[in-house]
Amino acid sequence: MQKFGVKNGPVDRRRLSDQDKSDYNGSGAYNERAQAVGRTRAYRGNRAYQAKRPQASTPQTPGTGGMGVGLGAQIERNREIGANKRKSEGFRPQLDNVYKDIYS
């Protein structure tokens, strides 16, 4: 297994004697180092994938709504709503006590 840029990668067991291979494999050191290399490769692969994948975004092109006109439009809209409300209240008759005729 290649080291893949990991400082403590697994030892090349081809160069070891049979006794050293047995000790090295039995101690679990090879497995720990091989797993470290595997984690590094997975991490680097994931980083490369994340760097290349398309970014989640919504294109803002003409005809799709785009950007709103902002706070000024909201203020103006609320002014119009208030003016309409005052106008419609002006058409209503003035009653001092609505329940006067009902409960007396």
PDB file of N, CA and C in Angstrom:
ATOM      1  N   MET A   1       0.845  -1.174   0.000  1.00  0.00           N
ATOM      2  CA  MET A   1       0.000   0.000   0.000  1.00  0.00           C
ATOM      3  C   MET A   1       0.890   1.236   0.000  1.00  0.00           C
ATOM      4  N   GLN A   2       0.545   2.209  -0.839  1.00  0.00           N
ATOM      5  CA  GLN A   2       1.329   3.438  -0.898  1.00  0.00           C
ATOM      6  C   GLN A   2       1.067   4.292   0.327  1.00  0.00           C
ATOM      7  N   LYS A   3       2.048   5.103   0.653  1.00  0.00           N
ATOM      8  CA  LYS A   3       1.900   5.974   1.817  1.00  0.00           C
ATOM      9  C   LYS A   3       0.913   7.092   1.565  1.00  0.00           C
ATOM     10  N   PHE A   4       0.814   7.576   0.345  1.00  0.00           N
ATOM     11  CA  PHE A   4      -0.142   8.615  -0.031  1.00  0.00           C
ATOM     12  C   PHE A   4       0.071   9.890   0.759  1.00  0.00           C
ATOM     13  N   GLY A   5       1.310  10.217   1.008  1.00  0.00           N
ATOM     14  CA  GLY A   5       1.625  11.466   1.682  1.00  0.00           C
ATOM     15  C   GLY A   5       1.487  11.410   3.189  1.00  0.00           C
ATOM     16  N   VAL A   6       1.269  10.222   3.762  1.00  0.00           N
ATOM     17  CA  VAL A   6       1.146  10.090   5.209  1.00  0.00           C
ATOM     18  C   VAL A   6       2.529   9.766   5.770  1.00  0.00           C
ATOM     19  N   LYS A   7       2.929  10.478   6.824  1.00  0.00           N
ATOM     20  CA  LYS A   7       4.287  10.303   7.363  1.00  0.00           C
ATOM     21  C   LYS A   7       4.487   8.921   7.978  1.00  0.00           C
ATOM     22  N   ASN A   8       3.494   8.410   8.657  1.00  0.00           N
ATOM     23  CA  ASN A   8       3.655   7.104   9.309  1.00  0.00           C
ATOM     24  C   ASN A   8       2.868   6.026   8.575  1.00  0.00           C
ATOM     25  N   GLY A   9       3.096   5.914   7.291  1.00  0.00           N
ATOM     26  CA  GLY A   9       2.419   4.903   6.487  1.00  0.00           C
ATOM     27  C   GLY A   9       2.919   3.514   6.842  1.00  0.00           C
ATOM     28  N   PRO A  10       2.291   2.487   6.303  1.00  0.00           N
ATOM     29  CA  PRO A  10       2.685   1.117   6.622  1.00  0.00           C
ATOM     30  C   PRO A  10       4.073   0.783   6.072  1.00  0.00           C
ATOM     31  N   VAL A  11       4.740  -0.110   6.768  1.00  0.00           N
ATOM     32  CA  VAL A  11       6.069  -0.557   6.364  1.00  0.00           C
ATOM     33  C   VAL A  11       5.914  -1.537   5.206  1.00  0.00           C
ATOM     34  N   ASP A  12       6.837  -1.475   4.254  1.00  0.00           N
ATOM     35  CA  ASP A  12       6.822  -2.404   3.126  1.00  0.00           C
ATOM     36  C   ASP A  12       7.224  -3.777   3.648  1.00  0.00           C
ATOM     37  N   ARG A  13       6.262  -4.689   3.717  1.00  0.00           N
ATOM     38  CA  ARG A  13       6.509  -6.001   4.327  1.00  0.00           C
ATOM     39  C   ARG A  13       7.320  -6.924   3.425  1.00  0.00           C
ATOM     40  N   ARG A  14       7.508  -6.553   2.173  1.00  0.00           N
ATOM     41  CA  ARG A  14       8.282  -7.418   1.271  1.00  0.00           C
ATOM     42  C   ARG A  14       9.730  -7.492   1.693  1.00  0.00           C
ATOM     43  N   ARG A  15      10.212  -6.454   2.367  1.00  0.00           N
ATOM     44  CA  ARG A  15      11.624  -6.409   2.758  1.00  0.00           C
ATOM     45  C   ARG A  15      11.888  -7.024   4.131  1.00  0.00           C
ATOM     46  N   LEU A  16      10.823  -7.433   4.830  1.00  0.00           N
ATOM     47  CA  LEU A  16      10.991  -7.968   6.178  1.00  0.00           C
ATOM     48  C   LEU A  16      11.189  -9.481   6.143  1.00  0.00           C
ATOM     49  N   SER A  17      11.849  -9.988   7.184  1.00  0.00           N
ATOM     50  CA  SER A  17      11.988 -11.439   7.316  1.00  0.00           C
ATOM     51  C   SER A  17      10.636 -12.017   7.736  1.00  0.00           C
ATOM     52  N   ASP A  18      10.526 -13.340   7.649  1.00  0.00           N
ATOM     53  CA  ASP A  18       9.262 -13.987   7.994  1.00  0.00           C
ATOM     54  C   ASP A  18       8.887 -13.725   9.450  1.00  0.00           C
ATOM     55  N   GLN A  19       9.880 -13.747  10.326  1.00  0.00           N
ATOM     56  CA  GLN A  19       9.618 -13.499  11.746  1.00  0.00           C
ATOM     57  C   GLN A  19       9.132 -12.054  11.959  1.00  0.00           C
ATOM     58  N   ASP A  20       9.819 -11.123  11.301  1.00  0.00           N
ATOM     59  CA  ASP A  20       9.423  -9.714  11.452  1.00  0.00           C
ATOM     60  C   ASP A  20       8.032  -9.463  10.860  1.00  0.00           C
ATOM     61  N   LYS A  21       7.730 -10.114   9.741  1.00  0.00           N
ATOM     62  CA  LYS A  21       6.399  -9.984   9.154  1.00  0.00           C
ATOM     63  C   LYS A  21       5.337 -10.482  10.118  1.00  0.00           C
ATOM     64  N   SER A  22       5.594 -11.618  10.710  1.00  0.00           N
ATOM     65  CA  SER A  22       4.650 -12.201  11.646  1.00  0.00           C
ATOM     66  C   SER A  22       4.424 -11.269  12.841  1.00  0.00           C
ATOM     67  N   ASP A  23       5.512 -10.740  13.376  1.00  0.00           N
ATOM     68  CA  ASP A  23       5.396  -9.829  14.524  1.00  0.00           C
ATOM     69  C   ASP A  23       4.652  -8.543  14.134  1.00  0.00           C
ATOM     70  N   TYR A  24       5.002  -8.029  12.965  1.00  0.00           N
ATOM     71  CA  TYR A  24       4.413  -6.775  12.502  1.00  0.00           C
ATOM     72  C   TYR A  24       2.917  -6.929  12.249  1.00  0.00           C
ATOM     73  N   ASN A  25       2.528  -8.033  11.613  1.00  0.00           N
ATOM     74  CA  ASN A  25       1.116  -8.267  11.335  1.00  0.00           C
ATOM     75  C   ASN A  25       0.341  -8.571  12.617  1.00  0.00           C
ATOM     76  N   GLY A  26       0.956  -9.327  13.503  1.00  0.00           N
ATOM     77  CA  GLY A  26       0.286  -9.721  14.750  1.00  0.00           C
ATOM     78  C   GLY A  26       0.091  -8.564  15.706  1.00  0.00           C
ATOM     79  N   SER A  27       0.940  -7.578  15.652  1.00  0.00           N
ATOM     80  CA  SER A  27       0.831  -6.462  16.600  1.00  0.00           C
ATOM     81  C   SER A  27      -0.303  -5.505  16.236  1.00  0.00           C
ATOM     82  N   GLY A  28      -0.774  -5.574  15.011  1.00  0.00           N
ATOM     83  CA  GLY A  28      -1.845  -4.675  14.580  1.00  0.00           C
ATOM     84  C   GLY A  28      -1.332  -3.343  14.073  1.00  0.00           C
ATOM     85  N   ALA A  29      -0.022  -3.155  14.063  1.00  0.00           N
ATOM     86  CA  ALA A  29       0.546  -1.884  13.626  1.00  0.00           C
ATOM     87  C   ALA A  29       0.291  -1.651  12.137  1.00  0.00           C
ATOM     88  N   TYR A  30       0.405  -2.729  11.342  1.00  0.00           N
ATOM     89  CA  TYR A  30       0.170  -2.563   9.912  1.00  0.00           C
ATOM     90  C   TYR A  30      -1.270  -2.113   9.669  1.00  0.00           C
ATOM     91  N   ASN A  31      -2.198  -2.746  10.347  1.00  0.00           N
ATOM     92  CA  ASN A  31      -3.608  -2.418  10.140  1.00  0.00           C
ATOM     93  C   ASN A  31      -3.893  -0.975  10.533  1.00  0.00           C
ATOM     94  N   GLU A  32      -3.333  -0.511  11.652  1.00  0.00           N
ATOM     95  CA  GLU A  32      -3.548   0.871  12.081  1.00  0.00           C
ATOM     96  C   GLU A  32      -3.016   1.858  11.045  1.00  0.00           C
ATOM     97  N   ARG A  33      -1.823   1.587  10.543  1.00  0.00           N
ATOM     98  CA  ARG A  33      -1.221   2.499   9.571  1.00  0.00           C
ATOM     99  C   ARG A  33      -1.954   2.445   8.240  1.00  0.00           C
ATOM    100  N   ALA A  34      -2.389   1.257   7.841  1.00  0.00           N
ATOM    101  CA  ALA A  34      -3.138   1.140   6.586  1.00  0.00           C
ATOM    102  C   ALA A  34      -4.469   1.869   6.697  1.00  0.00           C
ATOM    103  N   GLN A  35      -5.108   1.810   7.859  1.00  0.00           N
ATOM    104  CA  GLN A  35      -6.362   2.533   8.050  1.00  0.00           C
ATOM    105  C   GLN A  35      -6.130   4.045   8.016  1.00  0.00           C
ATOM    106  N   ALA A  36      -4.999   4.493   8.563  1.00  0.00           N
ATOM    107  CA  ALA A  36      -4.688   5.925   8.526  1.00  0.00           C
ATOM    108  C   ALA A  36      -4.540   6.397   7.084  1.00  0.00           C
ATOM    109  N   VAL A  37      -3.879   5.589   6.275  1.00  0.00           N
ATOM    110  CA  VAL A  37      -3.719   5.937   4.867  1.00  0.00           C
ATOM    111  C   VAL A  37      -5.082   5.939   4.175  1.00  0.00           C
ATOM    112  N   GLY A  38      -5.923   4.957   4.483  1.00  0.00           N
ATOM    113  CA  GLY A  38      -7.250   4.895   3.892  1.00  0.00           C
ATOM    114  C   GLY A  38      -8.102   6.101   4.263  1.00  0.00           C
ATOM    115  N   ARG A  39      -8.034   6.510   5.533  1.00  0.00           N
ATOM    116  CA  ARG A  39      -8.788   7.699   5.947  1.00  0.00           C
ATOM    117  C   ARG A  39      -8.298   8.938   5.223  1.00  0.00           C
ATOM    118  N   THR A  40      -6.970   9.036   5.048  1.00  0.00           N
ATOM    119  CA  THR A  40      -6.407  10.195   4.349  1.00  0.00           C
ATOM    120  C   THR A  40      -6.861  10.219   2.895  1.00  0.00           C
ATOM    121  N   ARG A  41      -6.841   9.081   2.253  1.00  0.00           N
ATOM    122  CA  ARG A  41      -7.270   9.021   0.856  1.00  0.00           C
ATOM    123  C   ARG A  41      -8.752   9.378   0.734  1.00  0.00           C
ATOM    124  N   ALA A  42      -9.574   8.867   1.652  1.00  0.00           N
ATOM    125  CA  ALA A  42     -11.001   9.175   1.614  1.00  0.00           C
ATOM    126  C   ALA A  42     -11.243  10.656   1.843  1.00  0.00           C
ATOM    127  N   TYR A  43     -10.525  11.235   2.790  1.00  0.00           N
ATOM    128  CA  TYR A  43     -10.683  12.664   3.099  1.00  0.00           C
ATOM    129  C   TYR A  43     -10.292  13.513   1.899  1.00  0.00           C
ATOM    130  N   ARG A  44      -9.164  13.184   1.288  1.00  0.00           N
ATOM    131  CA  ARG A  44      -8.710  13.960   0.124  1.00  0.00           C
ATOM    132  C   ARG A  44      -9.655  13.794  -1.060  1.00  0.00           C
ATOM    133  N   GLY A  45     -10.154  12.585  -1.246  1.00  0.00           N
ATOM    134  CA  GLY A  45     -11.111  12.366  -2.324  1.00  0.00           C
ATOM    135  C   GLY A  45     -12.393  13.146  -2.110  1.00  0.00           C
ATOM    136  N   ASN A  46     -12.855  13.169  -0.858  1.00  0.00           N
ATOM    137  CA  ASN A  46     -14.076  13.925  -0.552  1.00  0.00           C
ATOM    138  C   ASN A  46     -13.852  15.410  -0.767  1.00  0.00           C
ATOM    139  N   ARG A  47     -12.690  15.918  -0.362  1.00  0.00           N
ATOM    140  CA  ARG A  47     -12.388  17.337  -0.564  1.00  0.00           C
ATOM    141  C   ARG A  47     -12.341  17.675  -2.050  1.00  0.00           C
ATOM    142  N   ALA A  48     -11.757  16.790  -2.855  1.00  0.00           N
ATOM    143  CA  ALA A  48     -11.686  17.024  -4.295  1.00  0.00           C
ATOM    144  C   ALA A  48     -13.082  17.018  -4.911  1.00  0.00           C
ATOM    145  N   TYR A  49     -13.928  16.091  -4.451  1.00  0.00           N
ATOM    146  CA  TYR A  49     -15.295  16.032  -4.969  1.00  0.00           C
ATOM    147  C   TYR A  49     -16.057  17.300  -4.602  1.00  0.00           C
ATOM    148  N   GLN A  50     -15.953  17.730  -3.344  1.00  0.00           N
ATOM    149  CA  GLN A  50     -16.658  18.932  -2.901  1.00  0.00           C
ATOM    150  C   GLN A  50     -16.195  20.168  -3.664  1.00  0.00           C
ATOM    151  N   ALA A  51     -14.910  20.203  -4.023  1.00  0.00           N
ATOM    152  CA  ALA A  51     -14.380  21.362  -4.745  1.00  0.00           C
ATOM    153  C   ALA A  51     -14.908  21.421  -6.177  1.00  0.00           C
ATOM    154  N   LYS A  52     -15.203  20.254  -6.764  1.00  0.00           N
ATOM    155  CA  LYS A  52     -15.607  20.217  -8.165  1.00  0.00           C
ATOM    156  C   LYS A  52     -17.112  20.185  -8.379  1.00  0.00           C
ATOM    157  N   ARG A  53     -17.880  19.837  -7.368  1.00  0.00           N
ATOM    158  CA  ARG A  53     -19.321  19.697  -7.581  1.00  0.00           C
ATOM    159  C   ARG A  53     -19.969  21.064  -7.773  1.00  0.00           C
ATOM    160  N   PRO A  54     -21.073  21.118  -8.496  1.00  0.00           N
ATOM    161  CA  PRO A  54     -21.730  22.409  -8.716  1.00  0.00           C
ATOM    162  C   PRO A  54     -22.315  22.939  -7.418  1.00  0.00           C
ATOM    163  N   GLN A  55     -22.224  24.239  -7.243  1.00  0.00           N
ATOM    164  CA  GLN A  55     -22.711  24.873  -6.035  1.00  0.00           C
ATOM    165  C   GLN A  55     -24.229  24.969  -6.086  1.00  0.00           C
ATOM    166  N   ALA A  56     -24.882  24.692  -4.978  1.00  0.00           N
ATOM    167  CA  ALA A  56     -26.335  24.768  -4.916  1.00  0.00           C
ATOM    168  C   ALA A  56     -26.753  26.231  -4.903  1.00  0.00           C
ATOM    169  N   SER A  57     -27.373  26.670  -5.975  1.00  0.00           N
ATOM    170  CA  SER A  57     -27.812  28.065  -6.051  1.00  0.00           C
ATOM    171  C   SER A  57     -28.983  28.163  -7.018  1.00  0.00           C
ATOM    172  N   THR A  58     -29.688  29.250  -6.909  1.00  0.00           N
ATOM    173  CA  THR A  58     -30.817  29.513  -7.797  1.00  0.00           C
ATOM    174  C   THR A  58     -30.430  30.624  -8.751  1.00  0.00           C
ATOM    175  N   PRO A  59     -30.459  30.365 -10.042  1.00  0.00           N
ATOM    176  CA  PRO A  59     -30.089  31.433 -10.975  1.00  0.00           C
ATOM    177  C   PRO A  59     -31.146  32.532 -10.977  1.00  0.00           C
ATOM    178  N   GLN A  60     -30.703  33.754 -11.036  1.00  0.00           N
ATOM    179  CA  GLN A  60     -31.621  34.878 -11.076  1.00  0.00           C
ATOM    180  C   GLN A  60     -31.524  35.530 -12.446  1.00  0.00           C
ATOM    181  N   THR A  61     -32.410  35.090 -13.310  1.00  0.00           N
ATOM    182  CA  THR A  61     -32.416  35.592 -14.671  1.00  0.00           C
ATOM    183  C   THR A  61     -33.710  36.355 -14.896  1.00  0.00           C
ATOM    184  N   PRO A  62     -33.780  37.205 -15.891  1.00  0.00           N
ATOM    185  CA  PRO A  62     -35.007  37.944 -16.154  1.00  0.00           C
ATOM    186  C   PRO A  62     -36.186  37.004 -16.378  1.00  0.00           C
ATOM    187  N   GLY A  63     -37.293  37.336 -15.744  1.00  0.00           N
ATOM    188  CA  GLY A  63     -38.489  36.527 -15.899  1.00  0.00           C
ATOM    189  C   GLY A  63     -38.702  35.525 -14.787  1.00  0.00           C
ATOM    190  N   THR A  64     -37.723  35.358 -13.886  1.00  0.00           N
ATOM    191  CA  THR A  64     -37.890  34.391 -12.804  1.00  0.00           C
ATOM    192  C   THR A  64     -38.141  35.083 -11.479  1.00  0.00           C
ATOM    193  N   GLY A  65     -38.364  36.367 -11.476  1.00  0.00           N
ATOM    194  CA  GLY A  65     -38.596  37.077 -10.231  1.00  0.00           C
ATOM    195  C   GLY A  65     -37.391  37.908  -9.860  1.00  0.00           C
ATOM    196  N   GLY A  66     -36.228  37.319  -9.918  1.00  0.00           N
ATOM    197  CA  GLY A  66     -34.998  38.058  -9.630  1.00  0.00           C
ATOM    198  C   GLY A  66     -35.006  38.671  -8.249  1.00  0.00           C
ATOM    199  N   MET A  67     -34.374  39.785  -8.130  1.00  0.00           N
ATOM    200  CA  MET A  67     -34.282  40.479  -6.857  1.00  0.00           C
ATOM    201  C   MET A  67     -35.481  41.412  -6.696  1.00  0.00           C
ATOM    202  N   GLY A  68     -35.984  41.537  -5.477  1.00  0.00           N
ATOM    203  CA  GLY A  68     -37.097  42.426  -5.187  1.00  0.00           C
ATOM    204  C   GLY A  68     -36.623  43.877  -5.186  1.00  0.00           C
ATOM    205  N   VAL A  69     -37.591  44.794  -5.142  1.00  0.00           N
ATOM    206  CA  VAL A  69     -37.237  46.206  -5.189  1.00  0.00           C
ATOM    207  C   VAL A  69     -36.903  46.746  -3.813  1.00  0.00           C
ATOM    208  N   GLY A  70     -37.168  45.983  -2.769  1.00  0.00           N
ATOM    209  CA  GLY A  70     -36.666  46.357  -1.465  1.00  0.00           C
ATOM    210  C   GLY A  70     -37.671  47.007  -0.540  1.00  0.00           C
ATOM    211  N   LEU A  71     -37.098  47.698   0.434  1.00  0.00           N
ATOM    212  CA  LEU A  71     -37.879  48.267   1.526  1.00  0.00           C
ATOM    213  C   LEU A  71     -38.774  49.406   1.062  1.00  0.00           C
ATOM    214  N   GLY A  72     -38.334  50.184   0.097  1.00  0.00           N
ATOM    215  CA  GLY A  72     -39.141  51.306  -0.393  1.00  0.00           C
ATOM    216  C   GLY A  72     -40.488  50.854  -0.916  1.00  0.00           C
ATOM    217  N   ALA A  73     -40.520  49.754  -1.641  1.00  0.00           N
ATOM    218  CA  ALA A  73     -41.771  49.239  -2.195  1.00  0.00           C
ATOM    219  C   ALA A  73     -42.687  48.765  -1.078  1.00  0.00           C
ATOM    220  N   GLN A  74     -42.125  48.171  -0.052  1.00  0.00           N
ATOM    221  CA  GLN A  74     -42.932  47.703   1.068  1.00  0.00           C
ATOM    222  C   GLN A  74     -43.565  48.884   1.811  1.00  0.00           C
ATOM    223  N   ILE A  75     -42.779  49.931   2.026  1.00  0.00           N
ATOM    224  CA  ILE A  75     -43.308  51.121   2.701  1.00  0.00           C
ATOM    225  C   ILE A  75     -44.437  51.738   1.881  1.00  0.00           C
ATOM    226  N   GLU A  76     -44.232  51.853   0.585  1.00  0.00           N
ATOM    227  CA  GLU A  76     -45.262  52.426  -0.293  1.00  0.00           C
ATOM    228  C   GLU A  76     -46.525  51.572  -0.292  1.00  0.00           C
ATOM    229  N   ARG A  77     -46.352  50.267  -0.319  1.00  0.00           N
ATOM    230  CA  ARG A  77     -47.502  49.354  -0.300  1.00  0.00           C
ATOM    231  C   ARG A  77     -48.289  49.518   1.004  1.00  0.00           C
ATOM    232  N   ASN A  78     -47.584  49.642   2.123  1.00  0.00           N
ATOM    233  CA  ASN A  78     -48.270  49.827   3.405  1.00  0.00           C
ATOM    234  C   ASN A  78     -48.978  51.180   3.461  1.00  0.00           C
ATOM    235  N   ARG A  79     -48.408  52.203   2.847  1.00  0.00           N
ATOM    236  CA  ARG A  79     -49.066  53.514   2.772  1.00  0.00           C
ATOM    237  C   ARG A  79     -50.387  53.415   2.010  1.00  0.00           C
ATOM    238  N   GLU A  80     -50.348  52.701   0.876  1.00  0.00           N
ATOM    239  CA  GLU A  80     -51.568  52.541   0.081  1.00  0.00           C
ATOM    240  C   GLU A  80     -52.624  51.757   0.843  1.00  0.00           C
ATOM    241  N   ILE A  81     -52.226  50.733   1.553  1.00  0.00           N
ATOM    242  CA  ILE A  81     -53.180  49.937   2.330  1.00  0.00           C
ATOM    243  C   ILE A  81     -53.810  50.804   3.416  1.00  0.00           C
ATOM    244  N   GLY A  82     -52.994  51.613   4.096  1.00  0.00           N
ATOM    245  CA  GLY A  82     -53.516  52.497   5.133  1.00  0.00           C
ATOM    246  C   GLY A  82     -54.463  53.543   4.575  1.00  0.00           C
ATOM    247  N   ALA A  83     -54.122  54.110   3.404  1.00  0.00           N
ATOM    248  CA  ALA A  83     -54.994  55.109   2.781  1.00  0.00           C
ATOM    249  C   ALA A  83     -56.327  54.489   2.391  1.00  0.00           C
ATOM    250  N   ASN A  84     -56.304  53.285   1.836  1.00  0.00           N
ATOM    251  CA  ASN A  84     -57.543  52.592   1.467  1.00  0.00           C
ATOM    252  C   ASN A  84     -58.396  52.298   2.695  1.00  0.00           C
ATOM    253  N   LYS A  85     -57.747  51.938   3.785  1.00  0.00           N
ATOM    254  CA  LYS A  85     -58.483  51.641   5.010  1.00  0.00           C
ATOM    255  C   LYS A  85     -59.153  52.905   5.556  1.00  0.00           C
ATOM    256  N   ARG A  86     -58.404  54.007   5.593  1.00  0.00           N
ATOM    257  CA  ARG A  86     -58.984  55.267   6.074  1.00  0.00           C
ATOM    258  C   ARG A  86     -60.136  55.723   5.170  1.00  0.00           C
ATOM    259  N   LYS A  87     -59.975  55.535   3.869  1.00  0.00           N
ATOM    260  CA  LYS A  87     -61.020  55.922   2.918  1.00  0.00           C
ATOM    261  C   LYS A  87     -62.290  55.108   3.141  1.00  0.00           C
ATOM    262  N   SER A  88     -62.135  53.782   3.332  1.00  0.00           N
ATOM    263  CA  SER A  88     -63.308  52.930   3.529  1.00  0.00           C
ATOM    264  C   SER A  88     -63.959  53.200   4.874  1.00  0.00           C
ATOM    265  N   GLU A  89     -63.184  53.573   5.900  1.00  0.00           N
ATOM    266  CA  GLU A  89     -63.767  53.910   7.192  1.00  0.00           C
ATOM    267  C   GLU A  89     -64.536  55.226   7.111  1.00  0.00           C
ATOM    268  N   GLY A  90     -64.153  56.107   6.202  1.00  0.00           N
ATOM    269  CA  GLY A  90     -64.867  57.378   6.027  1.00  0.00           C
ATOM    270  C   GLY A  90     -66.272  57.188   5.486  1.00  0.00           C
ATOM    271  N   PHE A  91     -66.550  56.103   4.765  1.00  0.00           N
ATOM    272  CA  PHE A  91     -67.872  55.837   4.213  1.00  0.00           C
ATOM    273  C   PHE A  91     -68.826  55.252   5.242  1.00  0.00           C
ATOM    274  N   ARG A  92     -68.333  54.785   6.357  1.00  0.00           N
ATOM    275  CA  ARG A  92     -69.173  54.146   7.365  1.00  0.00           C
ATOM    276  C   ARG A  92     -69.874  55.206   8.206  1.00  0.00           C
ATOM    277  N   PRO A  93     -71.085  54.917   8.628  1.00  0.00           N
ATOM    278  CA  PRO A  93     -71.787  55.883   9.490  1.00  0.00           C
ATOM    279  C   PRO A  93     -71.158  55.924  10.878  1.00  0.00           C
ATOM    280  N   GLN A  94     -71.206  57.109  11.496  1.00  0.00           N
ATOM    281  CA  GLN A  94     -70.659  57.262  12.836  1.00  0.00           C
ATOM    282  C   GLN A  94     -71.713  56.805  13.847  1.00  0.00           C
ATOM    283  N   LEU A  95     -71.383  55.801  14.627  1.00  0.00           N
ATOM    284  CA  LEU A  95     -72.277  55.296  15.661  1.00  0.00           C
ATOM    285  C   LEU A  95     -71.588  55.442  17.005  1.00  0.00           C
ATOM    286  N   ASP A  96     -72.273  56.073  17.964  1.00  0.00           N
ATOM    287  CA  ASP A  96     -71.686  56.227  19.290  1.00  0.00           C
ATOM    288  C   ASP A  96     -71.651  54.890  20.010  1.00  0.00           C
ATOM    289  N   ASN A  97     -72.808  54.226  20.050  1.00  0.00           N
ATOM    290  CA  ASN A  97     -72.896  52.955  20.740  1.00  0.00           C
ATOM    291  C   ASN A  97     -73.711  52.004  19.867  1.00  0.00           C
ATOM    292  N   VAL A  98     -73.056  51.026  19.327  1.00  0.00           N
ATOM    293  CA  VAL A  98     -73.717  50.102  18.415  1.00  0.00           C
ATOM    294  C   VAL A  98     -74.785  49.295  19.135  1.00  0.00           C
ATOM    295  N   TYR A  99     -74.562  48.949  20.388  1.00  0.00           N
ATOM    296  CA  TYR A  99     -75.445  48.061  21.119  1.00  0.00           C
ATOM    297  C   TYR A  99     -76.577  48.809  21.846  1.00  0.00           C
ATOM    298  N   LYS A 100     -76.658  50.115  21.643  1.00  0.00           N
ATOM    299  CA  LYS A 100     -77.662  50.929  22.355  1.00  0.00           C
ATOM    300  C   LYS A 100     -79.078  50.499  21.993  1.00  0.00           C
ATOM    301  N   ASP A 101     -79.363  50.350  20.719  1.00  0.00           N
ATOM    302  CA  ASP A 101     -80.694  49.998  20.285  1.00  0.00           C
ATOM    303  C   ASP A 101     -81.028  48.531  20.526  1.00  0.00           C
ATOM    304  N   ILE A 102     -80.034  47.710  20.556  1.00  0.00           N
ATOM    305  CA  ILE A 102     -80.272  46.260  20.679  1.00  0.00           C
ATOM    306  C   ILE A 102     -80.638  45.902  22.110  1.00  0.00           C
ATOM    307  N   TYR A 103     -79.935  46.435  23.093  1.00  0.00           N
ATOM    308  CA  TYR A 103     -80.088  45.993  24.473  1.00  0.00           C
ATOM    309  C   TYR A 103     -80.868  46.981  25.334  1.00  0.00           C
ATOM    310  N   SER A 104     -81.494  47.978  24.796  1.00  0.00           N
ATOM    311  CA  SER A 104     -82.221  48.920  25.658  1.00  0.00           C
ATOM    312  C   SER A 104     -83.707  48.690  25.618  1.00  0.00           C
TER     313      SER A 104
END
